[in-house]
PDB file of C-alpha atoms in Angstrom:
ATOM      1  CA  MET Z   1       0.000   0.000   0.000  1.00 66.00           C
ATOM      2  CA  LYS Z   2       1.343   3.400  -1.015  1.00 80.00           C
ATOM      3  CA  ALA Z   3       0.080   6.202   1.220  1.00 89.00           C
ATOM      4  CA  ARG Z   4       0.099   9.815   0.085  1.00 93.00           C
ATOM      5  CA  VAL Z   5       1.001  12.557   2.544  1.00 95.00           C
ATOM      6  CA  GLU Z   6      -0.563  15.980   2.017  1.00 94.00           C
ATOM      7  CA  VAL Z   7       0.113  19.227   3.865  1.00 95.00           C
ATOM      8  CA  VAL Z   8      -2.917  20.553   5.753  1.00 93.00           C
ATOM      9  CA  ALA Z   9      -1.202  23.170   7.921  1.00 95.00           C
ATOM     10  CA  ILE Z  10       2.259  24.017   9.207  1.00 95.00           C
ATOM     11  CA  ASP Z  11       1.855  21.414  11.973  1.00 96.00           C
ATOM     12  CA  CYS Z  12      -0.650  19.084  10.343  1.00 96.00           C
ATOM     13  CA  LEU Z  13      -0.320  16.370   7.681  1.00 97.00           C
ATOM     14  CA  MET Z  14      -2.993  14.300   5.972  1.00 96.00           C
ATOM     15  CA  VAL Z  15      -2.203  10.645   5.330  1.00 96.00           C
ATOM     16  CA  ARG Z  16      -4.349   9.354   2.451  1.00 95.00           C
ATOM     17  CA  LEU Z  17      -4.570   5.568   2.319  1.00 93.00           C
ATOM     18  CA  PHE Z  18      -7.502   5.129  -0.078  1.00 92.00           C
ATOM     19  CA  ASP Z  19      -9.399   7.083  -2.721  1.00 90.00           C
ATOM     20  CA  VAL Z  20     -12.823   5.470  -2.363  1.00 87.00           C
ATOM     21  CA  ILE Z  21     -15.023   4.650   0.629  1.00 84.00           C
ATOM     22  CA  ALA Z  22     -15.300   0.916   1.273  1.00 82.00           C
ATOM     23  CA  GLU Z  23     -15.902  -1.263   4.315  1.00 81.00           C
ATOM     24  CA  PRO Z  24     -12.734  -3.373   3.753  1.00 85.00           C
ATOM     25  CA  ASN Z  25     -10.674  -0.181   4.279  1.00 86.00           C
ATOM     26  CA  MET Z  26     -11.393  -0.046   8.000  1.00 85.00           C
ATOM     27  CA  PRO Z  27      -8.924  -2.730   9.234  1.00 87.00           C
ATOM     28  CA  TRP Z  28      -6.153  -0.899   7.382  1.00 91.00           C
ATOM     29  CA  MET Z  29      -7.247   2.454   8.794  1.00 89.00           C
ATOM     30  CA  LEU Z  30      -7.255   1.071  12.341  1.00 88.00           C
ATOM     31  CA  ALA Z  31      -3.818  -0.512  11.892  1.00 90.00           C
ATOM     32  CA  ALA Z  32      -2.413   2.749  10.492  1.00 93.00           C
ATOM     33  CA  SER Z  33      -3.960   4.718  13.353  1.00 90.00           C
ATOM     34  CA  GLN Z  34      -2.326   2.470  15.958  1.00 89.00           C
ATOM     35  CA  ARG Z  35       1.047   2.628  14.227  1.00 93.00           C
ATOM     36  CA  LEU Z  36       0.945   6.430  13.933  1.00 95.00           C
ATOM     37  CA  ARG Z  37      -0.038   6.923  17.567  1.00 93.00           C
ATOM     38  CA  ALA Z  38       2.853   4.741  18.660  1.00 95.00           C
ATOM     39  CA  SER Z  39       5.300   6.399  16.267  1.00 95.00           C
ATOM     40  CA  PHE Z  40       4.509   9.997  17.265  1.00 96.00           C
ATOM     41  CA  ALA Z  41       3.947   9.107  20.951  1.00 93.00           C
ATOM     42  CA  GLY Z  42       4.035  12.247  23.119  1.00 94.00           C
ATOM     43  CA  HIS Z  43       4.577  14.506  20.118  1.00 96.00           C
ATOM     44  CA  LEU Z  44       1.098  13.776  18.769  1.00 96.00           C
ATOM     45  CA  ILE Z  45      -1.508  16.462  19.483  1.00 96.00           C
ATOM     46  CA  ASP Z  46      -4.395  14.800  17.671  1.00 92.00           C
ATOM     47  CA  LEU Z  47      -5.102  12.043  15.189  1.00 91.00           C
ATOM     48  CA  VAL Z  48      -8.368  12.301  13.278  1.00 86.00           C
ATOM     49  CA  PRO Z  49      -9.446   9.259  11.228  1.00 85.00           C
ATOM     50  CA  SER Z  50     -11.915   9.533   8.373  1.00 85.00           C
ATOM     51  CA  TYR Z  51     -13.169   7.248   5.606  1.00 85.00           C
ATOM     52  CA  THR Z  52      -9.909   7.182   3.639  1.00 90.00           C
ATOM     53  CA  THR Z  53      -7.536   9.508   5.493  1.00 93.00           C
ATOM     54  CA  LEU Z  54      -5.842  10.109   8.832  1.00 93.00           C
ATOM     55  CA  MET Z  55      -5.073  13.686   9.840  1.00 94.00           C
ATOM     56  CA  VAL Z  56      -1.939  13.926  11.973  1.00 97.00           C
ATOM     57  CA  HIS Z  57      -1.605  17.048  14.129  1.00 97.00           C
ATOM     58  CA  TYR Z  58       1.830  17.058  15.753  1.00 97.00           C
ATOM     59  CA  ASP Z  59       3.842  19.275  18.097  1.00 97.00           C
ATOM     60  CA  LEU Z  60       5.879  21.588  15.865  1.00 95.00           C
ATOM     61  CA  ARG Z  61       8.075  22.522  18.811  1.00 95.00           C
ATOM     62  CA  ALA Z  62       9.272  18.923  19.036  1.00 95.00           C
ATOM     63  CA  LEU Z  63       9.245  17.835  15.394  1.00 96.00           C
ATOM     64  CA  SER Z  64      10.064  19.498  12.098  1.00 96.00           C
ATOM     65  CA  PRO Z  65       7.823  18.779   9.094  1.00 95.00           C
ATOM     66  CA  SER Z  66      10.497  16.536   7.615  1.00 95.00           C
ATOM     67  CA  GLN Z  67      10.816  14.582  10.871  1.00 96.00           C
ATOM     68  CA  ALA Z  68       7.046  14.174  10.981  1.00 97.00           C
ATOM     69  CA  ARG Z  69       7.071  12.747   7.458  1.00 96.00           C
ATOM     70  CA  GLU Z  70       9.837  10.336   8.439  1.00 96.00           C
ATOM     71  CA  LEU Z  71       7.766   9.108  11.384  1.00 96.00           C
ATOM     72  CA  ILE Z  72       4.800   8.550   9.073  1.00 96.00           C
ATOM     73  CA  ASP Z  73       6.946   6.616   6.596  1.00 94.00           C
ATOM     74  CA  THR Z  74       8.332   4.471   9.392  1.00 94.00           C
ATOM     75  CA  ALA Z  75       4.904   3.832  10.909  1.00 94.00           C
ATOM     76  CA  LEU Z  76       3.394   2.695   7.624  1.00 94.00           C
ATOM     77  CA  THR Z  77       6.280   0.489   6.498  1.00 93.00           C
ATOM     78  CA  ASP Z  78       5.054  -3.114   6.074  1.00 91.00           C
ATOM     79  CA  LEU Z  79       1.633  -2.122   7.408  1.00 90.00           C
ATOM     80  CA  GLN Z  80      -0.758  -5.042   7.784  1.00 87.00           C
ATOM     81  CA  PRO Z  81      -4.270  -5.079   9.286  1.00 83.00           C
ATOM     82  CA  ASP Z  82      -4.685  -6.985  12.522  1.00 73.00           C
ATOM     83  CA  ALA Z  83      -7.021  -9.906  11.858  1.00 63.00           C
ATOM     84  CA  GLN Z  84      -7.943  -9.988  15.548  1.00 60.00           C
ATOM     85  CA  ALA Z  85      -8.656  -6.269  15.827  1.00 59.00           C
ATOM     86  CA  GLY Z  86     -12.228  -5.092  15.834  1.00 63.00           C
ATOM     87  CA  GLY Z  87     -14.351  -2.579  17.615  1.00 78.00           C
ATOM     88  CA  GLN Z  88     -17.425  -3.107  19.709  1.00 89.00           C
ATOM     89  CA  CYS Z  89     -20.793  -4.095  18.297  1.00 93.00           C
ATOM     90  CA  HIS Z  90     -23.648  -1.828  19.344  1.00 96.00           C
ATOM     91  CA  VAL Z  91     -27.349  -2.591  18.994  1.00 97.00           C
ATOM     92  CA  LEU Z  92     -29.383   0.619  18.781  1.00 98.00           C
ATOM     93  CA  PRO Z  93     -33.145   0.288  19.305  1.00 98.00           C
ATOM     94  CA  VAL Z  94     -35.084   2.454  16.849  1.00 98.00           C
ATOM     95  CA  TRP Z  95     -38.712   3.471  16.702  1.00 98.00           C
ATOM     96  CA  TYR Z  96     -39.373   3.742  12.962  1.00 98.00           C
ATOM     97  CA  ASP Z  97     -42.459   5.893  12.480  1.00 96.00           C
ATOM     98  CA  LEU Z  98     -43.598   8.781  10.278  1.00 95.00           C
ATOM     99  CA  SER Z  99     -44.076  10.971  13.358  1.00 94.00           C
ATOM    100  CA  VAL Z 100     -40.326  10.858  14.039  1.00 95.00           C
ATOM    101  CA  GLY Z 101     -39.121   9.729  10.619  1.00 96.00           C
ATOM    102  CA  PRO Z 102     -40.891  11.960   8.096  1.00 95.00           C
ATOM    103  CA  GLU Z 103     -38.793  10.743   5.133  1.00 97.00           C
ATOM    104  CA  LEU Z 104     -39.839   7.107   5.549  1.00 97.00           C
ATOM    105  CA  SER Z 105     -42.575   7.528   2.961  1.00 96.00           C
ATOM    106  CA  LEU Z 106     -40.231   9.459   0.636  1.00 95.00           C
ATOM    107  CA  LEU Z 107     -37.645   6.677   0.729  1.00 97.00           C
ATOM    108  CA  ALA Z 108     -40.397   4.134   0.118  1.00 97.00           C
ATOM    109  CA  ARG Z 109     -41.569   5.997  -2.989  1.00 96.00           C
ATOM    110  CA  ARG Z 110     -38.025   6.466  -4.303  1.00 94.00           C
ATOM    111  CA  SER Z 111     -37.124   2.811  -3.815  1.00 95.00           C
ATOM    112  CA  GLY Z 112     -40.420   1.252  -4.867  1.00 96.00           C
ATOM    113  CA  LEU Z 113     -40.604  -0.490  -1.503  1.00 97.00           C
ATOM    114  CA  SER Z 114     -43.230  -0.333   1.193  1.00 97.00           C
ATOM    115  CA  VAL Z 115     -42.449   1.533   4.424  1.00 97.00           C
ATOM    116  CA  ALA Z 116     -42.209  -1.830   6.198  1.00 97.00           C
ATOM    117  CA  GLU Z 117     -39.668  -3.010   3.608  1.00 97.00           C
ATOM    118  CA  VAL Z 118     -37.608   0.176   4.029  1.00 98.00           C
ATOM    119  CA  ILE Z 119     -37.481  -0.484   7.774  1.00 98.00           C
ATOM    120  CA  ALA Z 120     -36.550  -4.134   7.203  1.00 97.00           C
ATOM    121  CA  ARG Z 121     -33.762  -3.191   4.785  1.00 97.00           C
ATOM    122  CA  HIS Z 122     -32.304  -0.544   7.098  1.00 98.00           C
ATOM    123  CA  SER Z 123     -32.415  -2.720  10.217  1.00 97.00           C
ATOM    124  CA  GLY Z 124     -31.414  -5.883   8.402  1.00 96.00           C
ATOM    125  CA  ARG Z 125     -27.679  -5.308   8.128  1.00 95.00           C
ATOM    126  CA  GLU Z 126     -24.692  -4.405  10.267  1.00 94.00           C
ATOM    127  CA  TYR Z 127     -22.957  -1.085   9.693  1.00 95.00           C
ATOM    128  CA  GLN Z 128     -19.340  -0.032  10.063  1.00 90.00           C
ATOM    129  CA  VAL Z 129     -18.528   3.187  11.918  1.00 92.00           C
ATOM    130  CA  PHE Z 130     -16.203   5.021   9.535  1.00 90.00           C
ATOM    131  CA  ALA Z 131     -15.688   8.329  11.309  1.00 87.00           C
ATOM    132  CA  LEU Z 132     -16.924  10.765  13.948  1.00 88.00           C
ATOM    133  CA  GLY Z 133     -17.706  14.359  13.126  1.00 83.00           C
ATOM    134  CA  PHE Z 134     -20.224  17.116  12.480  1.00 82.00           C
ATOM    135  CA  ALA Z 135     -21.387  17.053  16.130  1.00 82.00           C
ATOM    136  CA  PRO Z 136     -19.992  15.373  19.280  1.00 82.00           C
ATOM    137  CA  GLY Z 137     -20.827  11.679  19.099  1.00 88.00           C
ATOM    138  CA  PHE Z 138     -22.134  11.822  15.506  1.00 93.00           C
ATOM    139  CA  ALA Z 139     -20.972   8.574  13.881  1.00 93.00           C
ATOM    140  CA  PHE Z 140     -20.925   8.223  10.105  1.00 94.00           C
ATOM    141  CA  MET Z 141     -21.885   4.637   9.295  1.00 94.00           C
ATOM    142  CA  GLY Z 142     -22.301   2.600   6.168  1.00 88.00           C
ATOM    143  CA  LEU Z 143     -22.983   1.292   3.812  1.00 91.00           C
ATOM    144  CA  VAL Z 144     -26.770   1.202   3.513  1.00 95.00           C
ATOM    145  CA  ASP Z 145     -28.516  -0.913   0.909  1.00 95.00           C
ATOM    146  CA  GLU Z 146     -28.140   0.866  -2.451  1.00 95.00           C
ATOM    147  CA  VAL Z 147     -31.907   0.969  -2.937  1.00 96.00           C
ATOM    148  CA  LEU Z 148     -32.215   3.137   0.203  1.00 97.00           C
ATOM    149  CA  ALA Z 149     -29.559   5.667  -0.817  1.00 96.00           C
ATOM    150  CA  ALA Z 150     -30.979   9.185  -0.970  1.00 95.00           C
ATOM    151  CA  PRO Z 151     -29.408  12.643  -1.318  1.00 96.00           C
ATOM    152  CA  ARG Z 152     -29.450  15.101   1.562  1.00 95.00           C
ATOM    153  CA  LEU Z 153     -32.391  17.458   1.753  1.00 95.00           C
ATOM    154  CA  ASN Z 154     -32.078  20.540  -0.445  1.00 94.00           C
ATOM    155  CA  THR Z 155     -32.820  22.716   2.592  1.00 94.00           C
ATOM    156  CA  PRO Z 156     -31.446  21.433   5.918  1.00 93.00           C
ATOM    157  CA  ARG Z 157     -33.706  21.500   8.952  1.00 94.00           C
ATOM    158  CA  LYS Z 158     -32.940  24.131  11.558  1.00 92.00           C
ATOM    159  CA  ARG Z 159     -33.455  21.632  14.387  1.00 92.00           C
ATOM    160  CA  VAL Z 160     -33.354  17.851  14.354  1.00 94.00           C
ATOM    161  CA  ALA Z 161     -34.378  15.964  17.494  1.00 94.00           C
ATOM    162  CA  MET Z 162     -31.761  14.134  19.534  1.00 94.00           C
ATOM    163  CA  GLY Z 163     -31.679  10.451  18.602  1.00 96.00           C
ATOM    164  CA  SER Z 164     -33.068  10.981  15.099  1.00 97.00           C
ATOM    165  CA  VAL Z 165     -31.869   8.286  12.700  1.00 98.00           C
ATOM    166  CA  GLY Z 166     -31.262   9.289   9.117  1.00 97.00           C
ATOM    167  CA  ILE Z 167     -29.839   8.379   5.736  1.00 98.00           C
ATOM    168  CA  ALA Z 168     -27.717  10.485   3.376  1.00 97.00           C
ATOM    169  CA  GLU Z 169     -26.483   8.850   0.170  1.00 95.00           C
ATOM    170  CA  ARG Z 170     -25.252   5.430   1.347  1.00 94.00           C
ATOM    171  CA  GLN Z 171     -24.476   6.598   4.876  1.00 95.00           C
ATOM    172  CA  THR Z 172     -26.620   6.310   7.970  1.00 97.00           C
ATOM    173  CA  ALA Z 173     -26.292   8.015  11.349  1.00 97.00           C
ATOM    174  CA  ALA Z 174     -28.115   9.040  14.513  1.00 97.00           C
ATOM    175  CA  TYR Z 175     -28.084  12.618  15.818  1.00 96.00           C
ATOM    176  CA  PRO Z 176     -26.541  12.633  19.319  1.00 95.00           C
ATOM    177  CA  VAL Z 177     -27.825  16.115  20.203  1.00 93.00           C
ATOM    178  CA  VAL Z 178     -30.412  18.587  18.914  1.00 93.00           C
ATOM    179  CA  SER Z 179     -28.799  20.247  15.919  1.00 92.00           C
ATOM    180  CA  PRO Z 180     -29.387  21.421  12.362  1.00 93.00           C
ATOM    181  CA  GLY Z 181     -29.277  18.666   9.783  1.00 94.00           C
ATOM    182  CA  GLY Z 182     -30.187  17.680   6.247  1.00 95.00           C
ATOM    183  CA  TRP Z 183     -30.378  13.895   6.424  1.00 97.00           C
ATOM    184  CA  ASN Z 184     -33.511  11.913   5.536  1.00 98.00           C
ATOM    185  CA  LEU Z 185     -35.079  11.031   8.894  1.00 97.00           C
ATOM    186  CA  ILE Z 186     -36.558   7.553   9.269  1.00 98.00           C
ATOM    187  CA  GLY Z 187     -36.839   6.998  13.022  1.00 97.00           C
ATOM    188  CA  ARG Z 188     -35.487   7.781  16.471  1.00 97.00           C
ATOM    189  CA  THR Z 189     -33.329   5.929  18.992  1.00 98.00           C
ATOM    190  CA  PRO Z 190     -33.429   6.325  22.787  1.00 97.00           C
ATOM    191  CA  SER Z 191     -29.719   5.423  23.049  1.00 96.00           C
ATOM    192  CA  LYS Z 192     -27.455   8.053  24.613  1.00 94.00           C
ATOM    193  CA  LEU Z 193     -24.877   8.612  21.903  1.00 94.00           C
ATOM    194  CA  PHE Z 194     -22.918  11.414  23.579  1.00 91.00           C
ATOM    195  CA  ASP Z 195     -22.132  11.618  27.271  1.00 88.00           C
ATOM    196  CA  ARG Z 196     -19.640  13.982  28.903  1.00 82.00           C
ATOM    197  CA  GLU Z 197     -19.156  11.449  31.699  1.00 80.00           C
ATOM    198  CA  ARG Z 198     -18.237   8.632  29.296  1.00 78.00           C
ATOM    199  CA  ASP Z 199     -14.611   7.935  28.492  1.00 73.00           C
ATOM    200  CA  GLY Z 200     -14.170   9.293  24.997  1.00 70.00           C
ATOM    201  CA  TYR Z 201     -17.605  10.979  25.195  1.00 84.00           C
ATOM    202  CA  SER Z 202     -19.010   9.105  22.182  1.00 90.00           C
ATOM    203  CA  LEU Z 203     -20.822   5.769  22.459  1.00 92.00           C
ATOM    204  CA  MET Z 204     -19.265   4.695  19.172  1.00 91.00           C
ATOM    205  CA  GLN Z 205     -15.749   4.885  17.780  1.00 88.00           C
ATOM    206  CA  PRO Z 206     -14.319   4.297  14.278  1.00 87.00           C
ATOM    207  CA  GLY Z 207     -14.049   0.573  13.705  1.00 86.00           C
ATOM    208  CA  ASP Z 208     -17.124  -0.249  15.791  1.00 91.00           C
ATOM    209  CA  ARG Z 209     -20.103  -2.017  14.240  1.00 93.00           C
ATOM    210  CA  VAL Z 210     -23.755  -1.046  14.645  1.00 96.00           C
ATOM    211  CA  ARG Z 211     -27.048  -2.815  14.145  1.00 97.00           C
ATOM    212  CA  PHE Z 212     -30.388  -1.016  14.338  1.00 98.00           C
ATOM    213  CA  GLU Z 213     -33.240  -2.945  15.960  1.00 98.00           C
ATOM    214  CA  ALA Z 214     -36.846  -1.918  15.342  1.00 98.00           C
ATOM    215  CA  VAL Z 215     -38.877  -1.485  18.540  1.00 98.00           C
ATOM    216  CA  GLU Z 216     -42.463  -0.583  19.308  1.00 97.00           C
ATOM    217  CA  PRO Z 217     -43.283   2.903  20.657  1.00 96.00           C
ATOM    218  CA  ALA Z 218     -43.942   1.576  24.177  1.00 97.00           C
ATOM    219  CA  GLU Z 219     -40.475  -0.004  24.270  1.00 97.00           C
ATOM    220  CA  PHE Z 220     -38.952   3.190  22.887  1.00 97.00           C
ATOM    221  CA  ILE Z 221     -40.488   5.166  25.760  1.00 96.00           C
ATOM    222  CA  ARG Z 222     -39.522   2.533  28.331  1.00 96.00           C
ATOM    223  CA  LEU Z 223     -35.904   2.835  27.204  1.00 96.00           C
ATOM    224  CA  GLY Z 224     -35.973   6.592  27.772  1.00 95.00           C
ATOM    225  CA  GLY Z 225     -36.924   7.780  24.299  1.00 94.00           C
ATOM    226  CA  ASP Z 226     -38.601  11.135  23.746  1.00 90.00           C
ATOM    227  CA  ASP Z 227     -41.518  10.993  21.317  1.00 89.00           C
ATOM    228  CA  ARG Z 228     -42.235  14.704  21.449  1.00 83.00           C
ATOM    229  CA  SER Z 229     -42.127  16.390  18.083  1.00 77.00           C
ATOM    230  CA  LEU Z 230     -39.454  18.892  17.259  1.00 67.00           C
ATOM    231  CA  GLU Z 231     -39.175  21.025  14.177  1.00 55.00           C
ATOM    232  CA  VAL Z 232     -39.110  18.456  11.397  1.00 45.00           C
ATOM    233  CA  SER Z 233     -39.931  20.526   8.352  1.00 43.00           C
ATOM    234  CA  PRO Z 234     -37.085  22.180   6.435  1.00 44.00           C
TER     235      PRO Z 234
END
């Protein structure tokens, strides 16, 4: 594997391992992340993984740009994914309903499926967590069934309820906090995705796997879900 190193800032380099998003990339990304953390050790300020890249923010007072590149080259030499490595598997209960998932009917029309089939397709596979971003605890997951892929809304909503589950292109995610957003909403989870008291804050981390499990409204409420409506129109 030939990684490309790109300059992001005077003290920040981007390591590009792949050019396309794919689930088989993740073991390589995790292995590279571990190697880079070990290589930079105390000189690493932050390491931000994404679908195909790793952003390395290092201490410029301790390392020159050329030294940082040398550490990257050393870390990635003979890189191999760890067959035993793997993140946690999370099961997120979801109440799929038009009252909290207003795009369910839209996705059904686009795909030619019934609403029940859309729910079955979305909850019927396991998803890889590729990256965290946008909001604290917001995990970008994929890949959804191609028939469910849908572009983001033309006009993002000003407020999306905490726990809202959505689809954008072939990605899926759940909103950890109330925030703006333009994803197609299909349901809501009662799971606490972001917690300041949790180590690492986020329930999920890159490399984890997620399965959505359809639940009835009574179970959603029992688990702490909030069925109150929030602004759901763009």
